[in-house]
PDB file of N, CA and C in Angstrom:
ATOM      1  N   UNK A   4      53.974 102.684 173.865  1.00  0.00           N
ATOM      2  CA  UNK A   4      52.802 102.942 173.065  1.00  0.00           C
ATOM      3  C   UNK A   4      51.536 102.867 173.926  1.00  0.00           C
ATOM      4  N   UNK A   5      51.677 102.153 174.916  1.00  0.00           N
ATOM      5  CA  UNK A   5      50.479 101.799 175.818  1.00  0.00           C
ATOM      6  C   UNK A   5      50.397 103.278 176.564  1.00  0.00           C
ATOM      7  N   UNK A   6      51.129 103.390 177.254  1.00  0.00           N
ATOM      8  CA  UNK A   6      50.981 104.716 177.813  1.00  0.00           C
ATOM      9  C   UNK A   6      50.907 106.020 177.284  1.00  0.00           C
ATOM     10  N   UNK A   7      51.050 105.998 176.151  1.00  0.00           N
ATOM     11  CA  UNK A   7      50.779 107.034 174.698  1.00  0.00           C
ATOM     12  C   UNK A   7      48.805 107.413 174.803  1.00  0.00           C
ATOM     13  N   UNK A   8      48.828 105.648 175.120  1.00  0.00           N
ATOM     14  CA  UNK A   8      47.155 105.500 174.613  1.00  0.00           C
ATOM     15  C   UNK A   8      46.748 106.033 175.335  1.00  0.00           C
ATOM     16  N   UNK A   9      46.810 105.317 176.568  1.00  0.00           N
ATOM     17  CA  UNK A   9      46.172 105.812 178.220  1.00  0.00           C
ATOM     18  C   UNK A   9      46.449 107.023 178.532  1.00  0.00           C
ATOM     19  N   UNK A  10      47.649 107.916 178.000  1.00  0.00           N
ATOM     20  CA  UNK A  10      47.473 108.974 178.569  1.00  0.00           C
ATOM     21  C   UNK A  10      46.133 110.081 177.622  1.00  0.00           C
ATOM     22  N   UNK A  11      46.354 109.834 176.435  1.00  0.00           N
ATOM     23  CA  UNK A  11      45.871 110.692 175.458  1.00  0.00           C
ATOM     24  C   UNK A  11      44.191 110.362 175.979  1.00  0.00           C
ATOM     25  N   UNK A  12      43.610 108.640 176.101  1.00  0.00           N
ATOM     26  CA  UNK A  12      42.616 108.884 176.553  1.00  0.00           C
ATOM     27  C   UNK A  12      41.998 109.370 177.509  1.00  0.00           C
ATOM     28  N   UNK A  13      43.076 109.554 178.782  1.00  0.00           N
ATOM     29  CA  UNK A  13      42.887 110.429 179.886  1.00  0.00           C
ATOM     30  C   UNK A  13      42.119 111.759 179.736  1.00  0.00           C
ATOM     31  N   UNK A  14      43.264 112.229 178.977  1.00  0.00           N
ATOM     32  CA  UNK A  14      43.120 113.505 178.615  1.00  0.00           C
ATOM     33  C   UNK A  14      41.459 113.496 177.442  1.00  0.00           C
ATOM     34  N   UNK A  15      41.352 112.903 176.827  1.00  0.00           N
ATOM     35  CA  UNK A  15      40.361 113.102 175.991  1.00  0.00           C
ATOM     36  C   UNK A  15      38.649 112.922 176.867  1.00  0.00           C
ATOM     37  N   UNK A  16      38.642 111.836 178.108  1.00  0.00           N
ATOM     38  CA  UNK A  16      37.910 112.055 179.041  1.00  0.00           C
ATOM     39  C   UNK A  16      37.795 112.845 179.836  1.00  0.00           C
ATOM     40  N   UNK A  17      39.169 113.672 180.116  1.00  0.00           N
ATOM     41  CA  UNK A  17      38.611 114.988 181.000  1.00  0.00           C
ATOM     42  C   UNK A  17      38.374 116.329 180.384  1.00  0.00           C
ATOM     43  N   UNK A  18      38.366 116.167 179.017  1.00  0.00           N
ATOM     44  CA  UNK A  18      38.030 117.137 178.165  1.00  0.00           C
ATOM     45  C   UNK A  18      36.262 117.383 177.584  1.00  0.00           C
ATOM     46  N   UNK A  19      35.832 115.718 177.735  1.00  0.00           N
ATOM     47  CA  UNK A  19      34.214 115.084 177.541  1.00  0.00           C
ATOM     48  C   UNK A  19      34.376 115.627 178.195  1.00  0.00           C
ATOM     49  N   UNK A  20      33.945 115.469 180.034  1.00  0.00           N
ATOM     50  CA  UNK A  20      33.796 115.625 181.054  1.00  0.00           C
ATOM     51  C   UNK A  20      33.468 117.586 181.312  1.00  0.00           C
ATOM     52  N   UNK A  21      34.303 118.139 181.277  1.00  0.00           N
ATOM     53  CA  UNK A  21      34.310 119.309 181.587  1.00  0.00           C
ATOM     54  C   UNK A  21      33.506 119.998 180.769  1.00  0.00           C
ATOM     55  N   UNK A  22      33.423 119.766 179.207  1.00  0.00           N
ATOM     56  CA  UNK A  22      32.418 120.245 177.910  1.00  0.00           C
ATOM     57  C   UNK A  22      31.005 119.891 178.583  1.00  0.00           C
ATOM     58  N   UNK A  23      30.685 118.661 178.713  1.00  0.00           N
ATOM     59  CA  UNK A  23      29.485 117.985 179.262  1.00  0.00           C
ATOM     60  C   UNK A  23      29.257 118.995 180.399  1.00  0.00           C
ATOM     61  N   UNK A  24      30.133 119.177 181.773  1.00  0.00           N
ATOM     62  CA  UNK A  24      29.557 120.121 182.598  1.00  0.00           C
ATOM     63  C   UNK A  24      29.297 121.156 182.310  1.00  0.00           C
ATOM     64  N   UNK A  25      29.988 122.551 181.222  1.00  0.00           N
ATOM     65  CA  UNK A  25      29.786 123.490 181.153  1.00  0.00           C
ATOM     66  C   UNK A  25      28.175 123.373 179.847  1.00  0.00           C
ATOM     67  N   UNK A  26      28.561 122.326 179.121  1.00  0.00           N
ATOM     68  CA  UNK A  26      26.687 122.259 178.777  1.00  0.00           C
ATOM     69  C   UNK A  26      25.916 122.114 179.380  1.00  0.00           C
ATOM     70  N   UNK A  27      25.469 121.368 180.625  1.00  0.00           N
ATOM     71  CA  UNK A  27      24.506 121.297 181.367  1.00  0.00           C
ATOM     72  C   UNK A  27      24.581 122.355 182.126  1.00  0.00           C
ATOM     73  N   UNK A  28      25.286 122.868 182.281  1.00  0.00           N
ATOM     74  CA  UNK A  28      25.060 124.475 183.277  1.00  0.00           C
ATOM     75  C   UNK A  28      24.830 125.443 182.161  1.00  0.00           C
ATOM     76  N   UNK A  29      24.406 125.409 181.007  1.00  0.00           N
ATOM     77  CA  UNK A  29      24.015 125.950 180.720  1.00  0.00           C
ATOM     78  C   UNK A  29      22.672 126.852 180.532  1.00  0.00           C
ATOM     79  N   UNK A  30      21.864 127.054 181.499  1.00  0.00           N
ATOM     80  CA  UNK A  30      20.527 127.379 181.340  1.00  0.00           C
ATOM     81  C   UNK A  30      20.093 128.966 181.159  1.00  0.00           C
ATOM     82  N   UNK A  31      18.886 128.800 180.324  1.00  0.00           N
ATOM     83  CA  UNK A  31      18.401 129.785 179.205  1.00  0.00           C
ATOM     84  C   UNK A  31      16.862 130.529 179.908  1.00  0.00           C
ATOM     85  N   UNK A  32      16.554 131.293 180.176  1.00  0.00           N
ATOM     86  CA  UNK A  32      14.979 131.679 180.454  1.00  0.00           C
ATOM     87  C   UNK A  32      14.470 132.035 179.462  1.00  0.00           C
ATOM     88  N   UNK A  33      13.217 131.592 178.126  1.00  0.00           N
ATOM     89  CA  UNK A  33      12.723 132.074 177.099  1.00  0.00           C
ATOM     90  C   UNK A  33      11.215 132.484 177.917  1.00  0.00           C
ATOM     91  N   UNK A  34      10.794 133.451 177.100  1.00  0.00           N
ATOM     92  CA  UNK A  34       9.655 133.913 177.021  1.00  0.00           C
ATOM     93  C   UNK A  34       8.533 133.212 175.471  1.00  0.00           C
ATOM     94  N   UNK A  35       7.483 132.498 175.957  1.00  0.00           N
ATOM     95  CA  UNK A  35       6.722 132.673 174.763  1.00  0.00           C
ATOM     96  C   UNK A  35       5.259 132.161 174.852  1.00  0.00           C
ATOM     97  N   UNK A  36       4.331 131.476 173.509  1.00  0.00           N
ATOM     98  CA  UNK A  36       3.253 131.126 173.932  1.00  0.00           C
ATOM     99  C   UNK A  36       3.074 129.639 173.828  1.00  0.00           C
ATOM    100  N   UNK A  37       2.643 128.934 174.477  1.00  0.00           N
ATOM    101  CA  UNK A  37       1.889 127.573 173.941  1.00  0.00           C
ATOM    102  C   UNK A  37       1.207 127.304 173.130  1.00  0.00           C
ATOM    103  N   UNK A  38       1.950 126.368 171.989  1.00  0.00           N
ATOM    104  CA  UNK A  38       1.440 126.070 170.805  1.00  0.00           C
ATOM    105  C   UNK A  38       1.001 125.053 170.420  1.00  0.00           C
ATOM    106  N   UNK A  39       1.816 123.942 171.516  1.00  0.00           N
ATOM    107  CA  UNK A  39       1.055 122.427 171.387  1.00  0.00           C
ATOM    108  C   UNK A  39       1.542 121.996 172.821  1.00  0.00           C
ATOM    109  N   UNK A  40       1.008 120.955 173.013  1.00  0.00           N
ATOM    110  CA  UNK A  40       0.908 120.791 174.178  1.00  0.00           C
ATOM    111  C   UNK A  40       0.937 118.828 173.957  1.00  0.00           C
ATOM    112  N   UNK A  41       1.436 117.913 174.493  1.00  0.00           N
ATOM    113  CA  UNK A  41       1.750 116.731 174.948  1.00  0.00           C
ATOM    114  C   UNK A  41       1.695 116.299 176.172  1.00  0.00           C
ATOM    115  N   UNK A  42       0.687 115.820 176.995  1.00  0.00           N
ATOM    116  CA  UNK A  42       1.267 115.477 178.461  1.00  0.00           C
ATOM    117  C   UNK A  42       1.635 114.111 178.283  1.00  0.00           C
ATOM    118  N   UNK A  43       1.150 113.496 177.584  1.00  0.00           N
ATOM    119  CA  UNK A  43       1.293 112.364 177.724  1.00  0.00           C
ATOM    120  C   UNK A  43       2.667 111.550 176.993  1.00  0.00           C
ATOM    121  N   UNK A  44       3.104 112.621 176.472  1.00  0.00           N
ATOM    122  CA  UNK A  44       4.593 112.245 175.654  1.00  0.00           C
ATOM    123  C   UNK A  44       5.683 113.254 176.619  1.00  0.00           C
ATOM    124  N   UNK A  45       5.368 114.179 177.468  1.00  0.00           N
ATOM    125  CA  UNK A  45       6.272 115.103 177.863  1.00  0.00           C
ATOM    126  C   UNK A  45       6.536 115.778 177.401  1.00  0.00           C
ATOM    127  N   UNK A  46       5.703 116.627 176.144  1.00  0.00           N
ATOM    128  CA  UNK A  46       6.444 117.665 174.880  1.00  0.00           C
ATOM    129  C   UNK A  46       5.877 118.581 174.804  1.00  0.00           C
ATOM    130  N   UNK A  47       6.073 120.078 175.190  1.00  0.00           N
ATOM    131  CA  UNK A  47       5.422 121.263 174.926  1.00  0.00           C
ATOM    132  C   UNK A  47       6.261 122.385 173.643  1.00  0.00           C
ATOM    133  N   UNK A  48       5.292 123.019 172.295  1.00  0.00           N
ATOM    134  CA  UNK A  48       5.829 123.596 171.809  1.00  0.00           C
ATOM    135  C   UNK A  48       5.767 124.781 172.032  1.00  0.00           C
ATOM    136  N   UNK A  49       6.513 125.870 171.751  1.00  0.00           N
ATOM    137  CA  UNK A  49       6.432 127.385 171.958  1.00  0.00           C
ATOM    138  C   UNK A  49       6.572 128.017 171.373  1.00  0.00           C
ATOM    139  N   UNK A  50       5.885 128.773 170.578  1.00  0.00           N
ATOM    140  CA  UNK A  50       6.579 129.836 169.730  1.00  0.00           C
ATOM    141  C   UNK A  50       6.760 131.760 170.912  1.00  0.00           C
ATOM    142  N   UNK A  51       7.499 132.002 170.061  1.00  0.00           N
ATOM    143  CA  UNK A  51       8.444 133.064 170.557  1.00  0.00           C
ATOM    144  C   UNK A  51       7.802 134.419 170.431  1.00  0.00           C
ATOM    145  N   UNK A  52       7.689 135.622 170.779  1.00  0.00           N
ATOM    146  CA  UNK A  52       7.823 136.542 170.214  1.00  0.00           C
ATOM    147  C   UNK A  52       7.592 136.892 169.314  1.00  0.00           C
ATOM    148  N   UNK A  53       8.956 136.938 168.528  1.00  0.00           N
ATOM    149  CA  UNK A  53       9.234 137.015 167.123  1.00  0.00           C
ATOM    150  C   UNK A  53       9.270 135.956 166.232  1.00  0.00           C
ATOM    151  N   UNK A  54       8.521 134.998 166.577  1.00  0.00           N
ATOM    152  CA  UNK A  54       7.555 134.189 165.730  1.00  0.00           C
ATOM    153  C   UNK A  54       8.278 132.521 165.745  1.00  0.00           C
ATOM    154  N   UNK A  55       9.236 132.432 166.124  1.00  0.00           N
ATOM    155  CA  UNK A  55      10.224 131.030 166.066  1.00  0.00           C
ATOM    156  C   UNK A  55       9.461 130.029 166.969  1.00  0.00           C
ATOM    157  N   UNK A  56       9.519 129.083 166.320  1.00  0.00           N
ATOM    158  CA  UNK A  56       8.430 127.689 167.692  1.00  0.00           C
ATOM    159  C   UNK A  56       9.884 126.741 168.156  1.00  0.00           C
ATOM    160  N   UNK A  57       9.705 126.504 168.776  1.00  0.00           N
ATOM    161  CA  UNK A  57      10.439 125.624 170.056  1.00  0.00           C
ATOM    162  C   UNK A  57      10.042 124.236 170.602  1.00  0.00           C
ATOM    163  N   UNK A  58       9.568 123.321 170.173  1.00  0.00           N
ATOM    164  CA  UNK A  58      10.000 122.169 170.839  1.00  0.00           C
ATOM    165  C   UNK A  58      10.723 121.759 172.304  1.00  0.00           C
ATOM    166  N   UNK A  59      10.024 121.667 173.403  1.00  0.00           N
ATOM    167  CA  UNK A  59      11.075 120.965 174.451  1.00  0.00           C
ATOM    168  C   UNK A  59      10.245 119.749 175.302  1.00  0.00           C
ATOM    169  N   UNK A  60      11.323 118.907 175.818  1.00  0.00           N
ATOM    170  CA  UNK A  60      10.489 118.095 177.086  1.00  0.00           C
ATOM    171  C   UNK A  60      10.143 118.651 178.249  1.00  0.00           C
ATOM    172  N   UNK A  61       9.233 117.967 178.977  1.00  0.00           N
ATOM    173  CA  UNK A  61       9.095 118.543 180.016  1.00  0.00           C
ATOM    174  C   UNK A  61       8.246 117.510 180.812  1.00  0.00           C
ATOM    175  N   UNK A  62       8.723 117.897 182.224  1.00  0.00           N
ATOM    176  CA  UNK A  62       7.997 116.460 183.063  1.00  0.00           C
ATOM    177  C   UNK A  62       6.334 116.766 183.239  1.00  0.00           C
ATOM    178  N   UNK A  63       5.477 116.007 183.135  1.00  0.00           N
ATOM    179  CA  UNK A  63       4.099 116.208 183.363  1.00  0.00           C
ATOM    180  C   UNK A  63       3.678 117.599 183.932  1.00  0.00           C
ATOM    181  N   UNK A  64       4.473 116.833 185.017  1.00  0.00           N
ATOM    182  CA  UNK A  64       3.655 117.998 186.476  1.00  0.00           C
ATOM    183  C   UNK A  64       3.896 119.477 185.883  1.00  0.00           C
ATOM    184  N   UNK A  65       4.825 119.615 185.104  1.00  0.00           N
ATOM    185  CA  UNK A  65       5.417 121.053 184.411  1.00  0.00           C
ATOM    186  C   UNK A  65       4.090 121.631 183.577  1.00  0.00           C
ATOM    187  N   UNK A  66       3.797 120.991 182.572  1.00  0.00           N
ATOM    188  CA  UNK A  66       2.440 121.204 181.928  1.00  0.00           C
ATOM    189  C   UNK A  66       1.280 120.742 182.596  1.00  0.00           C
ATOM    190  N   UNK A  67       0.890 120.493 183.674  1.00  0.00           N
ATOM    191  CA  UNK A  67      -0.209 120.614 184.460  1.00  0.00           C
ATOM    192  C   UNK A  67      -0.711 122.019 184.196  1.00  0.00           C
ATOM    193  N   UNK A  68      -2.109 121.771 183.640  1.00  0.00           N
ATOM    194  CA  UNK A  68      -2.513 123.343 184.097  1.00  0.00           C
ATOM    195  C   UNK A  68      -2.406 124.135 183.147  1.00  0.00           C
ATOM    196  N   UNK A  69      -1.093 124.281 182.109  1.00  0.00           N
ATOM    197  CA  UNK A  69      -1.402 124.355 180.911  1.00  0.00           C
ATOM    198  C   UNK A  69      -2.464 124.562 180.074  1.00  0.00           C
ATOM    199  N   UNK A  70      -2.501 125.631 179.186  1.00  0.00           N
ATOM    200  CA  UNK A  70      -3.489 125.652 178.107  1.00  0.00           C
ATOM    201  C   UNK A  70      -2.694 125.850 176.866  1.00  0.00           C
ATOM    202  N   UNK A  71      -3.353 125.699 175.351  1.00  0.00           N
ATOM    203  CA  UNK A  71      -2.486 126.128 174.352  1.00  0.00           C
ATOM    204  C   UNK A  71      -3.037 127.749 174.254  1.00  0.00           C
ATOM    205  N   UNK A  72      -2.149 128.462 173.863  1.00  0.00           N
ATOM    206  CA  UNK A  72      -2.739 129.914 174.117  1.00  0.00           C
ATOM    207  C   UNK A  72      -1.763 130.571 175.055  1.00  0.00           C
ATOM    208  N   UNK A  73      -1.614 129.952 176.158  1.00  0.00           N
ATOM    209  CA  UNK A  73      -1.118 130.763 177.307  1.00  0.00           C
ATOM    210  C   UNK A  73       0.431 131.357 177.225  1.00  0.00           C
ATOM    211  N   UNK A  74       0.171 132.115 177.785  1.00  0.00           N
ATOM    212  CA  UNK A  74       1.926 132.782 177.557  1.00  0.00           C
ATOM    213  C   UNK A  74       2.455 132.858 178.844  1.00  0.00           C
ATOM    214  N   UNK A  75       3.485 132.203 178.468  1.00  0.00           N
ATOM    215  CA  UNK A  75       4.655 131.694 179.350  1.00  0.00           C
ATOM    216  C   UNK A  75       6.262 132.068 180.037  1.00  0.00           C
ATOM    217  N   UNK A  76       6.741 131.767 180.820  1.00  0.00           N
ATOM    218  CA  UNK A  76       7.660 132.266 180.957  1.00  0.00           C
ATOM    219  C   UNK A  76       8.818 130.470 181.062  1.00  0.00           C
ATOM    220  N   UNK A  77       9.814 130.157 180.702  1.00  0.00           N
ATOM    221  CA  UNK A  77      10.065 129.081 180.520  1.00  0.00           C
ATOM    222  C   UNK A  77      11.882 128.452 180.771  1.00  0.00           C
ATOM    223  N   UNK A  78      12.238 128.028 182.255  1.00  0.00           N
ATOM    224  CA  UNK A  78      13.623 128.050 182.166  1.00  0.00           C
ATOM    225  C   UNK A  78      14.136 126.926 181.207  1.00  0.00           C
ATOM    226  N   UNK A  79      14.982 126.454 180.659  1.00  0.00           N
ATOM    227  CA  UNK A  79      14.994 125.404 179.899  1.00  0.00           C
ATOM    228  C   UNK A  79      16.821 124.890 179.779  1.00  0.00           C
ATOM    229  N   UNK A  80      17.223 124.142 180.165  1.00  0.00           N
ATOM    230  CA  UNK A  80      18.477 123.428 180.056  1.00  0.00           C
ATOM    231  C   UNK A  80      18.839 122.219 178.466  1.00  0.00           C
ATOM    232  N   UNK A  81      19.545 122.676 177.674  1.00  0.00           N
ATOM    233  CA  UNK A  81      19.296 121.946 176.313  1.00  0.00           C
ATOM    234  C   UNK A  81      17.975 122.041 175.678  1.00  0.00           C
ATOM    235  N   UNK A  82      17.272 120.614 175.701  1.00  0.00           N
ATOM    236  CA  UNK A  82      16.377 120.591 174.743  1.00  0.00           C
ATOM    237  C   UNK A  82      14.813 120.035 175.669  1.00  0.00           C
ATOM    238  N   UNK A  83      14.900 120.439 177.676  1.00  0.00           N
ATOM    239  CA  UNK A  83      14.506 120.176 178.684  1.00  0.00           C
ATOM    240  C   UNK A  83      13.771 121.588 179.366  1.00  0.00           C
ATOM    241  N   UNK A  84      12.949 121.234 179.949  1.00  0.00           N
ATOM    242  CA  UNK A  84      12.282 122.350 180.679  1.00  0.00           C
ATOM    243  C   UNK A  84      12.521 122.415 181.819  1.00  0.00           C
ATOM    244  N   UNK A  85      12.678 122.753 182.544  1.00  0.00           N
ATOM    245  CA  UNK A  85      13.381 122.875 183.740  1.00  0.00           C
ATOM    246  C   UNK A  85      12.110 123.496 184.874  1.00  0.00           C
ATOM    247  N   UNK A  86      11.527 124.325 184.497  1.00  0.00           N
ATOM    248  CA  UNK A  86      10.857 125.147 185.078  1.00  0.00           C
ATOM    249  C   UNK A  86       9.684 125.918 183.645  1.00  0.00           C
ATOM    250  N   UNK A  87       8.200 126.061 184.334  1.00  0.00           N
ATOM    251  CA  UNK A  87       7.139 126.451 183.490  1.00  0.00           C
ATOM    252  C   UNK A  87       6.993 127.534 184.528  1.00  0.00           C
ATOM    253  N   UNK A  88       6.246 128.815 184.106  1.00  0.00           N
ATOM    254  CA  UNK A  88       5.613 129.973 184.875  1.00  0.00           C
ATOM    255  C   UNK A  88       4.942 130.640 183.949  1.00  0.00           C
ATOM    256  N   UNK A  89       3.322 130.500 184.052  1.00  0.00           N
ATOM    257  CA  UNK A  89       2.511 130.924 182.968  1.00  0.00           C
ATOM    258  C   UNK A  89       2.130 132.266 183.721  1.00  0.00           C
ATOM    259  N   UNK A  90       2.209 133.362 182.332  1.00  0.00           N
ATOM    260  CA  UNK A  90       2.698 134.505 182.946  1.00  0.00           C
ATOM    261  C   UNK A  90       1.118 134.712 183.139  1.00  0.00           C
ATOM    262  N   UNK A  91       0.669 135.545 183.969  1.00  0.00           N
ATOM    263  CA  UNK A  91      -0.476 136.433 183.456  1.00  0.00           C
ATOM    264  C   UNK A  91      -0.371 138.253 183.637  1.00  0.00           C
ATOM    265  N   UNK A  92      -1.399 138.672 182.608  1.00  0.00           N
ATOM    266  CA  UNK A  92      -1.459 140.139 182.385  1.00  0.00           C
ATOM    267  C   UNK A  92      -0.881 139.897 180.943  1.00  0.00           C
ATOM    268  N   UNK A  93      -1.053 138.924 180.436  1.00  0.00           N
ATOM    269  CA  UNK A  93      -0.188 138.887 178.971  1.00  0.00           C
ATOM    270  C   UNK A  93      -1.394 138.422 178.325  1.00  0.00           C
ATOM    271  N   UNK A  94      -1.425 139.032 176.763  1.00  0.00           N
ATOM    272  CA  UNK A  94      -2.564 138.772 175.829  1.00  0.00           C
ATOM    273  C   UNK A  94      -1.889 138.822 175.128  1.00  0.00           C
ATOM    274  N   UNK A  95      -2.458 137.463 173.970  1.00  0.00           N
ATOM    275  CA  UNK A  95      -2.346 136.629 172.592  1.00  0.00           C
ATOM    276  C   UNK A  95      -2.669 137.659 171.928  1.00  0.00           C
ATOM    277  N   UNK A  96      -1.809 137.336 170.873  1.00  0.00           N
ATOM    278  CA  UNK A  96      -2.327 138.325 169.570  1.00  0.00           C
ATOM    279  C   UNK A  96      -2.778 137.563 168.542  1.00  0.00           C
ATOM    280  N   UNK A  97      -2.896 137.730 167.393  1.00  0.00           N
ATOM    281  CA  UNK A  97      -3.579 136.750 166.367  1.00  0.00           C
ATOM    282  C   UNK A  97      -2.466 135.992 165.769  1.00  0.00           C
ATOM    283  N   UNK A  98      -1.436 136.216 165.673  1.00  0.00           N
ATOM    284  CA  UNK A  98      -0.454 135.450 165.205  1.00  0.00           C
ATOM    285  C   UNK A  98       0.368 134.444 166.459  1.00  0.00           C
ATOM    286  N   UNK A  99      -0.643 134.413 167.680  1.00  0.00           N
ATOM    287  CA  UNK A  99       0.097 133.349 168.502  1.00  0.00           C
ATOM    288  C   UNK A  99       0.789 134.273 169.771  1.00  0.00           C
ATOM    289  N   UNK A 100       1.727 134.843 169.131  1.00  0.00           N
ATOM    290  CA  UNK A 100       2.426 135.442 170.033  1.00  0.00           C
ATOM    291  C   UNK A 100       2.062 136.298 170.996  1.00  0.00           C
ATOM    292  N   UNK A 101       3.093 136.447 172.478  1.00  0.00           N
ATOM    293  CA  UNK A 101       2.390 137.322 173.141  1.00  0.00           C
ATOM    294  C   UNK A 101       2.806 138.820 173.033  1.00  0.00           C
ATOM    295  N   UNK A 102       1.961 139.828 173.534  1.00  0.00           N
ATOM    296  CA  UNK A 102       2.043 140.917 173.907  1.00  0.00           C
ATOM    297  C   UNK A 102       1.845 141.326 175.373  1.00  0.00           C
ATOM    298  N   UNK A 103       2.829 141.795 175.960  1.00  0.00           N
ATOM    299  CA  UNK A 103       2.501 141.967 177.726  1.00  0.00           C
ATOM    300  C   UNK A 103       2.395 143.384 177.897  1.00  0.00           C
ATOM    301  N   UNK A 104       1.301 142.935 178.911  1.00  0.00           N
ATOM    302  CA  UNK A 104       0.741 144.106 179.282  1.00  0.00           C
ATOM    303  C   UNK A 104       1.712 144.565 180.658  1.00  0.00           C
ATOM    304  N   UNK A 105       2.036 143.504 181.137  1.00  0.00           N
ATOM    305  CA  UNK A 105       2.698 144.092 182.451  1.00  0.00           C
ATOM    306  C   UNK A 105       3.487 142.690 183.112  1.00  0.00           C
ATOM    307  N   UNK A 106       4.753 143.072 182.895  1.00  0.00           N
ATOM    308  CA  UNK A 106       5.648 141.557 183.390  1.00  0.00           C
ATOM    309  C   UNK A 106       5.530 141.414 184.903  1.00  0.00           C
ATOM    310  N   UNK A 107       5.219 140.536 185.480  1.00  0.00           N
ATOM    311  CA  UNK A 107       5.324 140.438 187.032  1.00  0.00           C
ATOM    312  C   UNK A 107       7.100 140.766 187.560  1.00  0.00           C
ATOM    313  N   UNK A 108       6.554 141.394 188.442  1.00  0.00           N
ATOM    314  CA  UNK A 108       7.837 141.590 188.917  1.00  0.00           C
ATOM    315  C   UNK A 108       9.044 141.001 189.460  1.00  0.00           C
ATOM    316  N   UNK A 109      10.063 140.816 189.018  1.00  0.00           N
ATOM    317  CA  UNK A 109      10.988 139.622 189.404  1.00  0.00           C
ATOM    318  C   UNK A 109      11.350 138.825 188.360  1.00  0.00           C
ATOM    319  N   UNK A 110      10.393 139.074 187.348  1.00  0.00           N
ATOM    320  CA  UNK A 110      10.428 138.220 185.806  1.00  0.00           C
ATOM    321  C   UNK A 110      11.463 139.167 185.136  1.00  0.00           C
ATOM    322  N   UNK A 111      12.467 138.459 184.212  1.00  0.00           N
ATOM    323  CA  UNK A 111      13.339 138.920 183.326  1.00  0.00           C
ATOM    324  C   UNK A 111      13.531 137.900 182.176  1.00  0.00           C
ATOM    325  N   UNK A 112      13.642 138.248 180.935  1.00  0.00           N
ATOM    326  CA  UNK A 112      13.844 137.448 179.996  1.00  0.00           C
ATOM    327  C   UNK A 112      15.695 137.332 179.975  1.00  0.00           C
ATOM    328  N   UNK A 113      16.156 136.430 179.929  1.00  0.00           N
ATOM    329  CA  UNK A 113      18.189 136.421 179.385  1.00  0.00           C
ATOM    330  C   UNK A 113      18.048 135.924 178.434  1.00  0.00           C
ATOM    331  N   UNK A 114      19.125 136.295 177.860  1.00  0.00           N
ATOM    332  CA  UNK A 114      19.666 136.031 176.348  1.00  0.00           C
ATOM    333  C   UNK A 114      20.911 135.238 175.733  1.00  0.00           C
TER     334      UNK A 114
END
C-alpha cells in the first residue's frame, strides 16, 4: 500500500511539475491603452482594442514613464508583465482605445 502511495504521488508531482512549466512558458503580446496606472502597488490596467480592460502586475521600472492615455504594446506571462513598449504614432480615440496610425516595425500583435 505504501508503494501504491509513493508511486501515484510521484506521478501526480511530475504531472504539477510539467503543467506548471508549460504555464509559465506561456507568454502572450497584447496590444492596448493605459487606463490606470499603480506604481506604487505594481498594477497597470489596459483596456484593449475592442474595448476589454486588463488588470496586470508589473515591476516599477516597467511603468516608469508611463502615462494613462498611452498606447501600448505589452508582453505578459499569466497575470505579470513581462515587458512594457509604449507604442508611438498611435492616437486615443474617445472611447480609450487605440487607433494606429503606423505600427513600428518589428511590432506584431499574437493571439
Amino acid at each position: 500500500m505504501f508503494r501504491t502511495m509513493r508511486s501515484t504521488l510521484v506521478v501526480a508531482l511530475a504531472v504539477l511539475f510539467v503543467a506548471s512549466a508549460v504555464a509559465l512558458a506561456a507568454d502572450e503580446t497584447v496590444l492596448g491603452t493605459v487606463q490606470k496606472l499603480d506604481v506604487q502597488k505594481g498594477r497597470i490596467t489596459l483596456q484593449s482594442p475592442e474595448g476589454q480592460s486588463m488588470e496586470l502586475q508589473a515591476p516599477a521600472a516597467l511603468l516608469a514613464g508611463l502615462e494613462t492615455g498611452d498606447a501600448v504594446e505589452v508582453k505578459i506571462s499569466g497575470q505579470k508583465a513581462t515587458m512594457i513598449h509604449r507604442l508611438e504614432g498611435a492616437q486615443q480615440t474617445d472611447t480609450g482605445s487605440t487607433k494606429q496610425k503606423q505600427r513600428p516595425s518589428g511590432m506584431r500583435q499574437t493571439e
